[in-house]
C-alpha atoms as a printed R data frame, in Angstrom:
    type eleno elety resid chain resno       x      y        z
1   ATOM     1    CA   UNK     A     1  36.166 53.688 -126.543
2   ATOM     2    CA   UNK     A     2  33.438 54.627 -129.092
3   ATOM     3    CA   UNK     A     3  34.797 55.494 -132.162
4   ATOM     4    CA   UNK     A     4  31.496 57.728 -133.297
5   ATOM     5    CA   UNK     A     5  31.241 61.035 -131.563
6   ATOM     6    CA   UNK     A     6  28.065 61.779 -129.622
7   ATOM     7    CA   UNK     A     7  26.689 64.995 -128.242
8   ATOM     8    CA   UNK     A     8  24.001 64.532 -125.106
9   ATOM     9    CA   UNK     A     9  22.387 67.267 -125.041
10  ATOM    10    CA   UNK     A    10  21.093 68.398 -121.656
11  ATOM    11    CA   UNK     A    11  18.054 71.182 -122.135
12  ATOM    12    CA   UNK     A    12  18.062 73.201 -118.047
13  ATOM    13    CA   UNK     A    13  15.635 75.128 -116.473
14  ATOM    14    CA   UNK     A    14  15.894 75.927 -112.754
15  ATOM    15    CA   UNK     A    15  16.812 72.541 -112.159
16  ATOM    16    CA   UNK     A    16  20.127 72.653 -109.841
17  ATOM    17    CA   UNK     A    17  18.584 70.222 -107.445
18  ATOM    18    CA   UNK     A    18  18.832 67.508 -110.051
19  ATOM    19    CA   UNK     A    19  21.291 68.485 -112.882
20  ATOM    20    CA   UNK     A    20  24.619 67.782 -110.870
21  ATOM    21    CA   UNK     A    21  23.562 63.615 -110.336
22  ATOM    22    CA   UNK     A    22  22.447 64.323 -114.493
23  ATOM    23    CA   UNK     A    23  25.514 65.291 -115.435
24  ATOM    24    CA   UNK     A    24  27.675 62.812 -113.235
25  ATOM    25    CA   UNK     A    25  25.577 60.072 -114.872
26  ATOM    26    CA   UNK     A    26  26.509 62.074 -118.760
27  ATOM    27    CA   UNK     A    27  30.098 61.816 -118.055
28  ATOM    28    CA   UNK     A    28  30.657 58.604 -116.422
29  ATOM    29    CA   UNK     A    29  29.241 56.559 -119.275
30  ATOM    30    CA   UNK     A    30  31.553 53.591 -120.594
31  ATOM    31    CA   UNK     A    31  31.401 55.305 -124.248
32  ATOM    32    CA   UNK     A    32  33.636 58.077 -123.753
33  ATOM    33    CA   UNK     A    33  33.869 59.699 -127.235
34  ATOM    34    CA   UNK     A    34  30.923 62.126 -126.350
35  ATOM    35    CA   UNK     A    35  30.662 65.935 -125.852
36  ATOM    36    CA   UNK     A    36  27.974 67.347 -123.063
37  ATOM    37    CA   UNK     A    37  26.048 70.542 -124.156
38  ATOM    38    CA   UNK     A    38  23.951 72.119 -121.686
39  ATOM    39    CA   UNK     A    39  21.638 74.291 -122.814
40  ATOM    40    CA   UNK     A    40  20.870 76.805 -120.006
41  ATOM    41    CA   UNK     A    41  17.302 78.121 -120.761
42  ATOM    42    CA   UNK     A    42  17.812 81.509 -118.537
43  ATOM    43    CA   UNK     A    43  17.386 79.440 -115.279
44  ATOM    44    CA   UNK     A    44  17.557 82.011 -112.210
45  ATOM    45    CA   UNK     A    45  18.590 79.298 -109.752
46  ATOM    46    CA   UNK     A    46  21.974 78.203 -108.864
47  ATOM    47    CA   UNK     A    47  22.427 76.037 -112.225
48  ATOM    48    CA   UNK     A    48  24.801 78.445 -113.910
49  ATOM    49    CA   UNK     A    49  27.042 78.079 -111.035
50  ATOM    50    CA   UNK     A    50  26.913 73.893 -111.255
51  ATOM    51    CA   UNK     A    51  26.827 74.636 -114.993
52  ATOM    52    CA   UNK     A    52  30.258 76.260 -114.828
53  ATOM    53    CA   UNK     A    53  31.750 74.050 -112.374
54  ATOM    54    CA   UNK     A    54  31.725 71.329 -114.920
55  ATOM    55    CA   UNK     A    55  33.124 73.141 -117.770
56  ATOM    56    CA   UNK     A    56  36.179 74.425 -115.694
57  ATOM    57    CA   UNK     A    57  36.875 70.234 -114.909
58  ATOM    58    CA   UNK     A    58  36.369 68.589 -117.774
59  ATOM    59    CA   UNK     A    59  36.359 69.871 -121.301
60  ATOM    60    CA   UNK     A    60  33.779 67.926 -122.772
61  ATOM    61    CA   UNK     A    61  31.172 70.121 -121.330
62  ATOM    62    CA   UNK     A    62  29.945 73.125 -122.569
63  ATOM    63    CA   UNK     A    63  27.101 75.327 -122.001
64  ATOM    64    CA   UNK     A    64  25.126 77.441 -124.500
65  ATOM    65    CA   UNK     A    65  23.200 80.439 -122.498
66  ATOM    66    CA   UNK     A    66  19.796 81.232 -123.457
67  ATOM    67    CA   UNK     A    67  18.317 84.836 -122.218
68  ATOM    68    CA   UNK     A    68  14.572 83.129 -121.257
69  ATOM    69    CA   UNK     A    69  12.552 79.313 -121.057
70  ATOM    70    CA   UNK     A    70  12.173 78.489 -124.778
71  ATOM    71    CA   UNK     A    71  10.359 75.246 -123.426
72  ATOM    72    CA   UNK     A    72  12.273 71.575 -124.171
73  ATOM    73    CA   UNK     A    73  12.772 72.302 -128.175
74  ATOM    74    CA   UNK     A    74  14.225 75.255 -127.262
75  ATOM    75    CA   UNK     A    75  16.585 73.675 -125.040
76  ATOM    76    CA   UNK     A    76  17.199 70.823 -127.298
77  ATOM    77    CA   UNK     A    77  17.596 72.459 -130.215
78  ATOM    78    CA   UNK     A    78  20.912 74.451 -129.942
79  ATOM    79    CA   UNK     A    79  22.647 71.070 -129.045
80  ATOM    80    CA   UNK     A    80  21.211 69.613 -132.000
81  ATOM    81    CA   UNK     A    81  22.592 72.261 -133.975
82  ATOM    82    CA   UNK     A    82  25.945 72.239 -132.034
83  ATOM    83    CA   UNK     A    83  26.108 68.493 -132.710
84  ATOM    84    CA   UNK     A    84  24.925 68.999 -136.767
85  ATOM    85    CA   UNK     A    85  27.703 71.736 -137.552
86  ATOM    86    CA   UNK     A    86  30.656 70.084 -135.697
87  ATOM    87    CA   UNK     A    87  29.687 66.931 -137.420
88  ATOM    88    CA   UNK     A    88  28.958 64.457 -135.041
89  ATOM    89    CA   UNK     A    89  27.210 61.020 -136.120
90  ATOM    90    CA   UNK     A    90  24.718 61.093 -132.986
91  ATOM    91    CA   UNK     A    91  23.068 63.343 -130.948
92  ATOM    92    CA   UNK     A    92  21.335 61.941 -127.106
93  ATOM    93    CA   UNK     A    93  18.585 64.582 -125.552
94  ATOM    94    CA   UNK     A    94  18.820 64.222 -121.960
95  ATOM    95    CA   UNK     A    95  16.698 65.100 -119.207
96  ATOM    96    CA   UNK     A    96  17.888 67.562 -116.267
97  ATOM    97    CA   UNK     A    97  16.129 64.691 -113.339
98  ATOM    98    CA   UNK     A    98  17.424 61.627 -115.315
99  ATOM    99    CA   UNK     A    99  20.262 59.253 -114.371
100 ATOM   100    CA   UNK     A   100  21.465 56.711 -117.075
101 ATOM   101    CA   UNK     A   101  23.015 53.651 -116.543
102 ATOM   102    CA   UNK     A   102  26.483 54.211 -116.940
103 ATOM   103    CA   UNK     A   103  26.299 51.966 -120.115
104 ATOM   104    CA   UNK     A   104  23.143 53.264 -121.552
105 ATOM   105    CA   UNK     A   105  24.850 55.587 -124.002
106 ATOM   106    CA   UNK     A   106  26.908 52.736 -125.347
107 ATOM   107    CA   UNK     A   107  24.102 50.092 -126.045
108 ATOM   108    CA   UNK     A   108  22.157 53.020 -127.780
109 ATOM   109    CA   UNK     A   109  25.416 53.686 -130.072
110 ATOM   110    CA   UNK     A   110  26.643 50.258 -130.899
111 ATOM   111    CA   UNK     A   111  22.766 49.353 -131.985
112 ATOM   112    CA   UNK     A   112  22.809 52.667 -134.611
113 ATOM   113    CA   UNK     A   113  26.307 51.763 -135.343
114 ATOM   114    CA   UNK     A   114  25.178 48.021 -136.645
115 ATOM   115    CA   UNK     A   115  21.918 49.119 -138.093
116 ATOM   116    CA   UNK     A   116  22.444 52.459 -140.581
117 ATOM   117    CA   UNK     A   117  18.742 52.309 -141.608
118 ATOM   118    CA   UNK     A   118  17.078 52.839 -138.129
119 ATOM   119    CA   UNK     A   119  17.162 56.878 -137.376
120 ATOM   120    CA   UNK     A   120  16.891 56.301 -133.412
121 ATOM   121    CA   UNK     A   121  17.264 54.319 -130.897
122 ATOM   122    CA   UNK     A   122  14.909 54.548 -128.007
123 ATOM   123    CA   UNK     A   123  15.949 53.381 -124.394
124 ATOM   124    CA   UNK     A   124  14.211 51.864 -120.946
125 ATOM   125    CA   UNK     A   125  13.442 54.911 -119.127
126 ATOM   126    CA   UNK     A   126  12.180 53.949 -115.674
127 ATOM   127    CA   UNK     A   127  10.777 56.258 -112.554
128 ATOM   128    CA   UNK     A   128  13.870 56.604 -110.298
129 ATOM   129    CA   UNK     A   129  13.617 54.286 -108.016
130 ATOM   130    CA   UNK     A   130  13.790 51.754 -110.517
131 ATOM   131    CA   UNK     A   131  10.767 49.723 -109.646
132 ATOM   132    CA   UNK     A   132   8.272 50.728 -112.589
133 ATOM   133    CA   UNK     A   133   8.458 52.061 -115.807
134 ATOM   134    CA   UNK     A   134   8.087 55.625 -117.239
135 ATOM   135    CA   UNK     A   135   8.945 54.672 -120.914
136 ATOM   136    CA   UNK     A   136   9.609 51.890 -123.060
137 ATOM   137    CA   UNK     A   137   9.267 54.127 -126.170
138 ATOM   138    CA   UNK     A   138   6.602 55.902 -127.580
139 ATOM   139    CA   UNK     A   139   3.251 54.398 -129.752
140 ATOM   140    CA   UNK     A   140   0.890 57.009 -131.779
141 ATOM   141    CA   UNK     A   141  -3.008 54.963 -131.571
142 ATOM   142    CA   UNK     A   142  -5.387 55.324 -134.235
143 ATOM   143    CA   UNK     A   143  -7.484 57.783 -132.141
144 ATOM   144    CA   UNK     A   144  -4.631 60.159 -132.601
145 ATOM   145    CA   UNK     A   145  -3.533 60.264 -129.556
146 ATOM   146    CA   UNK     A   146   0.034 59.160 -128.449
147 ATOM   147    CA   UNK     A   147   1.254 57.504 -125.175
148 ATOM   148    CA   UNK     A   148   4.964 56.696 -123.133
149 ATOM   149    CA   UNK     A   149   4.355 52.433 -124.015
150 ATOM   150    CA   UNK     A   150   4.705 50.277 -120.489
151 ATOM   151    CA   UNK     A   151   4.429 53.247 -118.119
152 ATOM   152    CA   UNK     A   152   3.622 52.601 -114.549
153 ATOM   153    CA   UNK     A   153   4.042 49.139 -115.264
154 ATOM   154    CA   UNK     A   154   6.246 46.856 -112.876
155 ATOM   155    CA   UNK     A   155  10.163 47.207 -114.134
156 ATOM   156    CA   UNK     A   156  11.340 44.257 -115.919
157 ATOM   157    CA   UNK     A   157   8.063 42.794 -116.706
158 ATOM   158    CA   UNK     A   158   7.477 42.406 -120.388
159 ATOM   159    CA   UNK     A   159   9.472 44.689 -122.722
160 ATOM   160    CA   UNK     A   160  13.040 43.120 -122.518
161 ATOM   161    CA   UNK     A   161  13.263 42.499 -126.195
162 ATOM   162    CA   UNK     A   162  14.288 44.504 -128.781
163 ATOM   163    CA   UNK     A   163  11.772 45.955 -131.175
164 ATOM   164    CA   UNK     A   164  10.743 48.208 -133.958
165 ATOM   165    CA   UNK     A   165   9.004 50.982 -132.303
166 ATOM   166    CA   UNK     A   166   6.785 53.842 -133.400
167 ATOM   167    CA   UNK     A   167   8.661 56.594 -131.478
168 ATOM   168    CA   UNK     A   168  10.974 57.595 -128.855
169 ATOM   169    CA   UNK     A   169  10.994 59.648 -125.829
170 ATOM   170    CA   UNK     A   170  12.716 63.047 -125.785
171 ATOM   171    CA   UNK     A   171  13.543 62.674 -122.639
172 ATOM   172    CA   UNK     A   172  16.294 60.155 -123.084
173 ATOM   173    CA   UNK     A   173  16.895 58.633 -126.754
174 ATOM   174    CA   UNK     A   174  19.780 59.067 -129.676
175 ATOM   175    CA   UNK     A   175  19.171 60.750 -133.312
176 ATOM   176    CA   UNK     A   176  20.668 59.889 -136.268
177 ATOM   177    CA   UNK     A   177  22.723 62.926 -137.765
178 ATOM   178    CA   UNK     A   178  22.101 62.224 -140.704
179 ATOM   179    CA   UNK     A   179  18.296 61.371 -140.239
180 ATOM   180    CA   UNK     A   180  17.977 65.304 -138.365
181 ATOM   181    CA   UNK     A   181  19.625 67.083 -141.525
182 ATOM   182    CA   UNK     A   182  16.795 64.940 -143.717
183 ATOM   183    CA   UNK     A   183  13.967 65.951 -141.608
184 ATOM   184    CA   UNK     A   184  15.178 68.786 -139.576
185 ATOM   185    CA   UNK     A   185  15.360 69.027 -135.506
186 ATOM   186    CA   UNK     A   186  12.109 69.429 -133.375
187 ATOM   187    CA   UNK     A   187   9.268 71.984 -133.947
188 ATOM   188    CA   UNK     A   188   9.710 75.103 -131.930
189 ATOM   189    CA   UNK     A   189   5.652 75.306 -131.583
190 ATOM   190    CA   UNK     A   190   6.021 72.695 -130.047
191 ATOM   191    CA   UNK     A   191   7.971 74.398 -126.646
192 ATOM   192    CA   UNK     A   192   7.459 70.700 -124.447
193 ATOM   193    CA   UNK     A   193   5.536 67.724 -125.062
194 ATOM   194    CA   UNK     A   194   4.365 66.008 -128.196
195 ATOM   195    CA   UNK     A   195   7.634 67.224 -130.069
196 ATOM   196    CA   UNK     A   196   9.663 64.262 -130.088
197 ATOM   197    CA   UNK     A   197   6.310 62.205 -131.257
198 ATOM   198    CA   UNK     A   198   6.459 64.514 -133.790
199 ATOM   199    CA   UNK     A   199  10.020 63.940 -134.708
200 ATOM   200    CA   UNK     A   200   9.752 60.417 -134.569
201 ATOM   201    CA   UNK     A   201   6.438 60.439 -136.778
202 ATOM   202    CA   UNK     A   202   8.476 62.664 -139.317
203 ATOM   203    CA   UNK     A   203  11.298 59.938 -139.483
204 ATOM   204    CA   UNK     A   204   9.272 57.382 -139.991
205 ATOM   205    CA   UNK     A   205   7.401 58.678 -142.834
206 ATOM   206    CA   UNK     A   206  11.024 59.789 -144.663
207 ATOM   207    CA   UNK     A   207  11.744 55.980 -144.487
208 ATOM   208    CA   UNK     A   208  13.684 56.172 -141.259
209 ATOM   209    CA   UNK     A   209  13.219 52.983 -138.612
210 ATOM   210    CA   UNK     A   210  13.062 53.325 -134.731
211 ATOM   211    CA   UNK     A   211  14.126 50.736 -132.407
212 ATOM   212    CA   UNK     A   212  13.910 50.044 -128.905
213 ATOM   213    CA   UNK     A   213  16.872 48.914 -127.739
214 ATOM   214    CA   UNK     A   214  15.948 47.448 -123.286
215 ATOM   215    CA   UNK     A   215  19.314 46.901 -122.483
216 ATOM   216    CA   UNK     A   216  20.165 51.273 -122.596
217 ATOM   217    CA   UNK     A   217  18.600 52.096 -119.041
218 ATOM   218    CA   UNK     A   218  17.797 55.846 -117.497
219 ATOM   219    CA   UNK     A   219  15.998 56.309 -114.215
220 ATOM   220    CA   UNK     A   220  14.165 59.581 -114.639
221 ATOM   221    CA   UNK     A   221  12.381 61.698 -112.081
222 ATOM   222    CA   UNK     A   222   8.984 62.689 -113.776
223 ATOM   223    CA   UNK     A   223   7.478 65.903 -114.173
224 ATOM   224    CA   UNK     A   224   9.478 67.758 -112.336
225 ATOM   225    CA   UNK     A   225  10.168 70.427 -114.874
226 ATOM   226    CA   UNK     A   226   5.885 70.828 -115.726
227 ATOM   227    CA   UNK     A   227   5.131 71.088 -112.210
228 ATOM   228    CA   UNK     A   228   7.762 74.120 -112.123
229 ATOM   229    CA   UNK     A   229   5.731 75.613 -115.225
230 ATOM   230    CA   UNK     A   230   2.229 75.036 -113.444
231 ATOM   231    CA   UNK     A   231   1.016 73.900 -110.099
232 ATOM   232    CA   UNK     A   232  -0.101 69.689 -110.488
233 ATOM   233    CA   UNK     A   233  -3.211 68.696 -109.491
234 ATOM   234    CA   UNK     A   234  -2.437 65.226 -106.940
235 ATOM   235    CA   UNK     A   235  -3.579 61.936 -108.854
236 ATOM   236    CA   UNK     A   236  -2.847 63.175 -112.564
237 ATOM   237    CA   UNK     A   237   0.124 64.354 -114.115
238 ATOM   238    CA   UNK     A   238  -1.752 66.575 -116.861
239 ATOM   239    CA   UNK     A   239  -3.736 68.439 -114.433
240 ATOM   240    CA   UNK     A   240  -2.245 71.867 -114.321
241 ATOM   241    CA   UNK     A   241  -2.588 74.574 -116.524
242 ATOM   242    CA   UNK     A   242   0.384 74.717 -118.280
243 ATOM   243    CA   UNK     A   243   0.073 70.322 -119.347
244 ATOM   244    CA   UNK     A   244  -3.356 71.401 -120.256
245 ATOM   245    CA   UNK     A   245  -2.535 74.096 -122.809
246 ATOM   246    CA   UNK     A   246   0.384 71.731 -123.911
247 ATOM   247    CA   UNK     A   247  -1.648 68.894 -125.114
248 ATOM   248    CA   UNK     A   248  -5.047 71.221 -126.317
249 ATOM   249    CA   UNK     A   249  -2.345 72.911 -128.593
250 ATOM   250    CA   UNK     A   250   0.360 70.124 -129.636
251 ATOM   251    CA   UNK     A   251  -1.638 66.923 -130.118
252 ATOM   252    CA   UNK     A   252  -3.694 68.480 -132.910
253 ATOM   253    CA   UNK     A   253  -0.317 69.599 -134.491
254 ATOM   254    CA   UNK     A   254   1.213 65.854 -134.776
255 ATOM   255    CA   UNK     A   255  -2.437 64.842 -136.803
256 ATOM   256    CA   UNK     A   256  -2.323 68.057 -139.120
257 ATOM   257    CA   UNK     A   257   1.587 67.882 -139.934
258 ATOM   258    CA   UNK     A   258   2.001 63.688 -139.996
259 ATOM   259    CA   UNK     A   259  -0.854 62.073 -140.083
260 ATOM   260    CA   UNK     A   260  -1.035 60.829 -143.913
261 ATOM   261    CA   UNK     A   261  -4.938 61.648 -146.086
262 ATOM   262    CA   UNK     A   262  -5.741 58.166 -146.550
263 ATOM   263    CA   UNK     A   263  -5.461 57.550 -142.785
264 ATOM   264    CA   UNK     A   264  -6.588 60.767 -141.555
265 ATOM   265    CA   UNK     A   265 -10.125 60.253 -143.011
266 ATOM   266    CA   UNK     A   266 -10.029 56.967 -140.280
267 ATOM   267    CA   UNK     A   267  -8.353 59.201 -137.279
268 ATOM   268    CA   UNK     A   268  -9.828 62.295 -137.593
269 ATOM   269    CA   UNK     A   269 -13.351 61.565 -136.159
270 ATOM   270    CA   UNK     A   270 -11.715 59.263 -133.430
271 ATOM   271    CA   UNK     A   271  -9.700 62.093 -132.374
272 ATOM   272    CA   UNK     A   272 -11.828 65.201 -132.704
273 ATOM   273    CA   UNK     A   273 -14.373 63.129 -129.711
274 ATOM   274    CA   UNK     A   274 -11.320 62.391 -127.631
275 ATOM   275    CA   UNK     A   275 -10.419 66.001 -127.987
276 ATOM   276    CA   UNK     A   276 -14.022 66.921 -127.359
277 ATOM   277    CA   UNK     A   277 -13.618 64.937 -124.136
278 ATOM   278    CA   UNK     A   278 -10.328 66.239 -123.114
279 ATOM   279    CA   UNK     A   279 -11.892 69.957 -123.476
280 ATOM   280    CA   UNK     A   280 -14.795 69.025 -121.289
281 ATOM   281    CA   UNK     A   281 -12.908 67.554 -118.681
282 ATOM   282    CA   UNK     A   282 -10.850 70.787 -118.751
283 ATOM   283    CA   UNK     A   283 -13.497 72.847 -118.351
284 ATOM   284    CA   UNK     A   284 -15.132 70.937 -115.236
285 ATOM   285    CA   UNK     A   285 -11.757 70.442 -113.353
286 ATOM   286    CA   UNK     A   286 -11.596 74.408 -113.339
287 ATOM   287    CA   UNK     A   287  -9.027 74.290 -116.339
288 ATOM   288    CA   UNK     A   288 -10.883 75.842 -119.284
289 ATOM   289    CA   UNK     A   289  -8.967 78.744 -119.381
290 ATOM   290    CA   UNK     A   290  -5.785 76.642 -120.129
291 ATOM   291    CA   UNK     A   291  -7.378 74.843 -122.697
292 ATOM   292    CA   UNK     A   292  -9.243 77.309 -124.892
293 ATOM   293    CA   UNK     A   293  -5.394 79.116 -125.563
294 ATOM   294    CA   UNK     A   294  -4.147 75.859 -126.156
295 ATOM   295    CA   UNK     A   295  -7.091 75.419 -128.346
296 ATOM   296    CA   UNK     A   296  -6.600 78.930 -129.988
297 ATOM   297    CA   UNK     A   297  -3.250 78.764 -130.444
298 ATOM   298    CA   UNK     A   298  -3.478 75.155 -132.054
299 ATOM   299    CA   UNK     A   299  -5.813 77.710 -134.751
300 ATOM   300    CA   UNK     A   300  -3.554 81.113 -134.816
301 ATOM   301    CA   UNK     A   301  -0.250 78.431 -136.495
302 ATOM   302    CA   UNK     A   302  -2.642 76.127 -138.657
303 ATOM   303    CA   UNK     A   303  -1.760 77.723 -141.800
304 ATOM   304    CA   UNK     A   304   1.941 77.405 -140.847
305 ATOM   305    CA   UNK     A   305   1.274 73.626 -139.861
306 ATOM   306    CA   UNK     A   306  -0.602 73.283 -143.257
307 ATOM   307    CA   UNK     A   307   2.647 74.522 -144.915
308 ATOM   308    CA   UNK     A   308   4.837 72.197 -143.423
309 ATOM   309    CA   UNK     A   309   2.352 69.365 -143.809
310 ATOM   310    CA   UNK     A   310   2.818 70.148 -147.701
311 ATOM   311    CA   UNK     A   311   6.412 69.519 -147.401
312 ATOM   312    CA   UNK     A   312   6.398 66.475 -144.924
313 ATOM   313    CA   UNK     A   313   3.566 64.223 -147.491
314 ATOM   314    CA   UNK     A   314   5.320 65.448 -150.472
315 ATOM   315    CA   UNK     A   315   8.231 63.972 -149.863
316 ATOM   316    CA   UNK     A   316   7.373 60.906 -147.525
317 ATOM   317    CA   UNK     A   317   8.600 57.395 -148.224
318 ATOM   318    CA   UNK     A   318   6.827 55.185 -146.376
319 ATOM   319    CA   UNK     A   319   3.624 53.413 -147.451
320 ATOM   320    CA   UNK     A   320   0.106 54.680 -145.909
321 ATOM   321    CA   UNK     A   321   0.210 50.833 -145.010
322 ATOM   322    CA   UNK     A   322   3.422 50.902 -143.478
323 ATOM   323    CA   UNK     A   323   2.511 54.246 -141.434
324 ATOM   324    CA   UNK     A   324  -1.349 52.136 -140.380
325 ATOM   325    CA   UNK     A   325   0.874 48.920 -139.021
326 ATOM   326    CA   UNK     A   326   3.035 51.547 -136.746
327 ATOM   327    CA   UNK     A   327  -0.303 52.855 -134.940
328 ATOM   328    CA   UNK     A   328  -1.463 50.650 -132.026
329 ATOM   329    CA   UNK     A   329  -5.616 49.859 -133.088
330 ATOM   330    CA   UNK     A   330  -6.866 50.712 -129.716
331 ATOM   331    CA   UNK     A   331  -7.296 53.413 -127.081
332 ATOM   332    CA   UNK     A   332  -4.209 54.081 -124.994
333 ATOM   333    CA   UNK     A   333  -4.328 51.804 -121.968
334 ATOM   334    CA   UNK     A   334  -5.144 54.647 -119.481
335 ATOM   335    CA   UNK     A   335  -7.858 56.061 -121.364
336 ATOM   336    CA   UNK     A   336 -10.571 54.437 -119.267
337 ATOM   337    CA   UNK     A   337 -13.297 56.756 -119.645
338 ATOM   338    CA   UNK     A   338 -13.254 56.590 -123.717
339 ATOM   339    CA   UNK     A   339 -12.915 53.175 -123.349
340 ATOM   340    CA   UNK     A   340 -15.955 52.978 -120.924
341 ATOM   341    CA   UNK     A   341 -17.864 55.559 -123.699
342 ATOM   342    CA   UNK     A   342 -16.619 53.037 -125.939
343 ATOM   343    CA   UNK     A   343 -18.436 49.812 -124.685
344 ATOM   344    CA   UNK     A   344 -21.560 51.946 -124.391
345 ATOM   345    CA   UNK     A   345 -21.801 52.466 -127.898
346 ATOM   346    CA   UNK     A   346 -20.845 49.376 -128.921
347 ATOM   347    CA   UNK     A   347 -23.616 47.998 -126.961
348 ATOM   348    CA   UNK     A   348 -25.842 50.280 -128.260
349 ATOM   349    CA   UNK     A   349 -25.567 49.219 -132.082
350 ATOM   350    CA   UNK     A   350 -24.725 45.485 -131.241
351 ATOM   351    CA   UNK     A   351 -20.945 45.483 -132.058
352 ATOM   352    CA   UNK     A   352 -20.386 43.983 -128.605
């Protein structure tokens, strides 16, 4: 048995057709010290009645009830919270169409146990049926634009070593305690995707390591929950309206909180022509209206992103050169149209 007490924290909306095999995977795990929170995000399916059925046969799970969707931070949150005041050492977000490996929890546990300087500990997440990989943690690119590291990769084929990381995935990682009441718990703004780059960007710069520890496995069934929230276009997993508005509004919030002055001055034009890109695209694939509130929202909470920016750089640890060696100094590897933009314009002024 464990001897530090986890919460897993599973965030729920409308998804009974996954979250029974979720929370049979929670509370089958080798490291048994652990309480399962639920957070119900006002899901008008039949998950309150699976929600329920757990909590009347085994009291480690409990449920906190929320009256609407407050998106993944607002399902993550509460357990966070939960976790914080009843003073437990770790806290695990979960996805509602994940499985773990009934040791996963315990690899992620033992590695924070051994190592009090890393903050989390990010995990193999693969697509469920186990044959390629979702995530392998999380890398932030000097372009400003983050991506899942191995995805769609074959399973097994080159990230079965331990490593420092940038970030890790919401979706199935474990937080420090201690790190959380330093930095505080994810951005509400946020509402799904982005936040946990965000988290892990704001560890990182309080002087708080990430590791990615292979041998803590999840098999997670991906996207379910976005193509829910908005219809998904076949052949692209961002192609619906509510991904679109998502990414218009949130990745501009990780470069405007995080993203340190000295190294901004390098990102910023890198990323305002992706962005550029992005909106176009948007806009052609019959999408603009998704994108401009994304876009417009991203403007309505800048002063309140300026504010906590203030706050995050003032009292940072890390080195701008520490923070530069995390980002990967290329284009994410499916970003094949910037890259083909790219070798244009290098041909054009005789870089390549």
């Amino acid at each position: 048995m464990g001897s530090r007490n986890v919460f897993v924290v599973i965030p729920n909306w409308n998804g009974a057709d996954d979250l029974a095999a979720s929370i049979d995977s929670v509370l089958g795990q080798s490291y048994k010290n652990l309480q399962l929170i639920i957070v119900d995000n006002g899901s008008t399916d039949d998950s309150q009645k699976i929600i329920e059925s757990y909590i009347a046969k085994d009291s480690r799970v409990r449920a906190i009830w929320r009256d609407k969707n407050y998106g993944f931070t607002g399902g993550v949150n509460p357990g966070f919270e939960l976790g914080m005041a009843e003073h437990a050492d770790y806290v695990a977000p979960f996805n509602n169409d994940a499985v773990a490996d009934k040791h996963w929890l315990k690899h992620l546990a033992h590695f924070l146990d051994a190592h009090p300087k890393y903050g989390i500990a990010a995990c193999t997440i693969l697509h469920a049926d186990g044959k390629t990989i979702d995530s392998t943690a999380d890398q932030y690119t000097v372009w400003g634009i983050p991506f899942p590291r191995g995805r769609d990769e074959p399973a097994g084929s080159r990230y079965n070593q331990d490593a420092d990381i940038f970030g890790a995935s919401g979706g199935a990682s474990m937080y420090r305690v201690a790190m959380l009441r330093e930095v505080g718990v994810l951005d509400q703004d946020f509402f799904a995707y982005y936040e946990d780059i965000d988290l892990s960007f704001r560890a990182q710069l309080a002087g708080w390591k990430v590791r990615f520890v292979p041998d803590a496995v999840v098999y997670h069934s991906q996207g379910k929950t976005s193509t829910r929230l908005g219809k998904r276009q076949a052949g692209d997993r961002s192609a619906n309206p509510f991904t679109t508005k998502q990414y218009m509004k949130n990745l501009p919030y990780v470069l405007v909180k995080d993203v340190p002055l000295r190294l901004l001055v390098h990102v910023l034009p890198r990323f305002y022509l992706a962005y550029t890109i992005f909106f176009a695209k948007a806009i052609l694939d019959g999408r603009g209206w998704p994108a401009f509130t994304g876009w417009a929202t991203f403007w309505v909470n800048l002063p309140k992103k300026l504010l906590q920016r203030r706050h995050i750089q003032a009292t940072r640890k890390a080195s701008d050169q520490y923070i530069w060696g995390l980002f990967l100094h290329d284009l994410p590897p499916n970003a094949q149209k910037l890259k083909h933009l790219r070798s244009i314009w290098w041909r054009i002024t005789g870089k390549a």
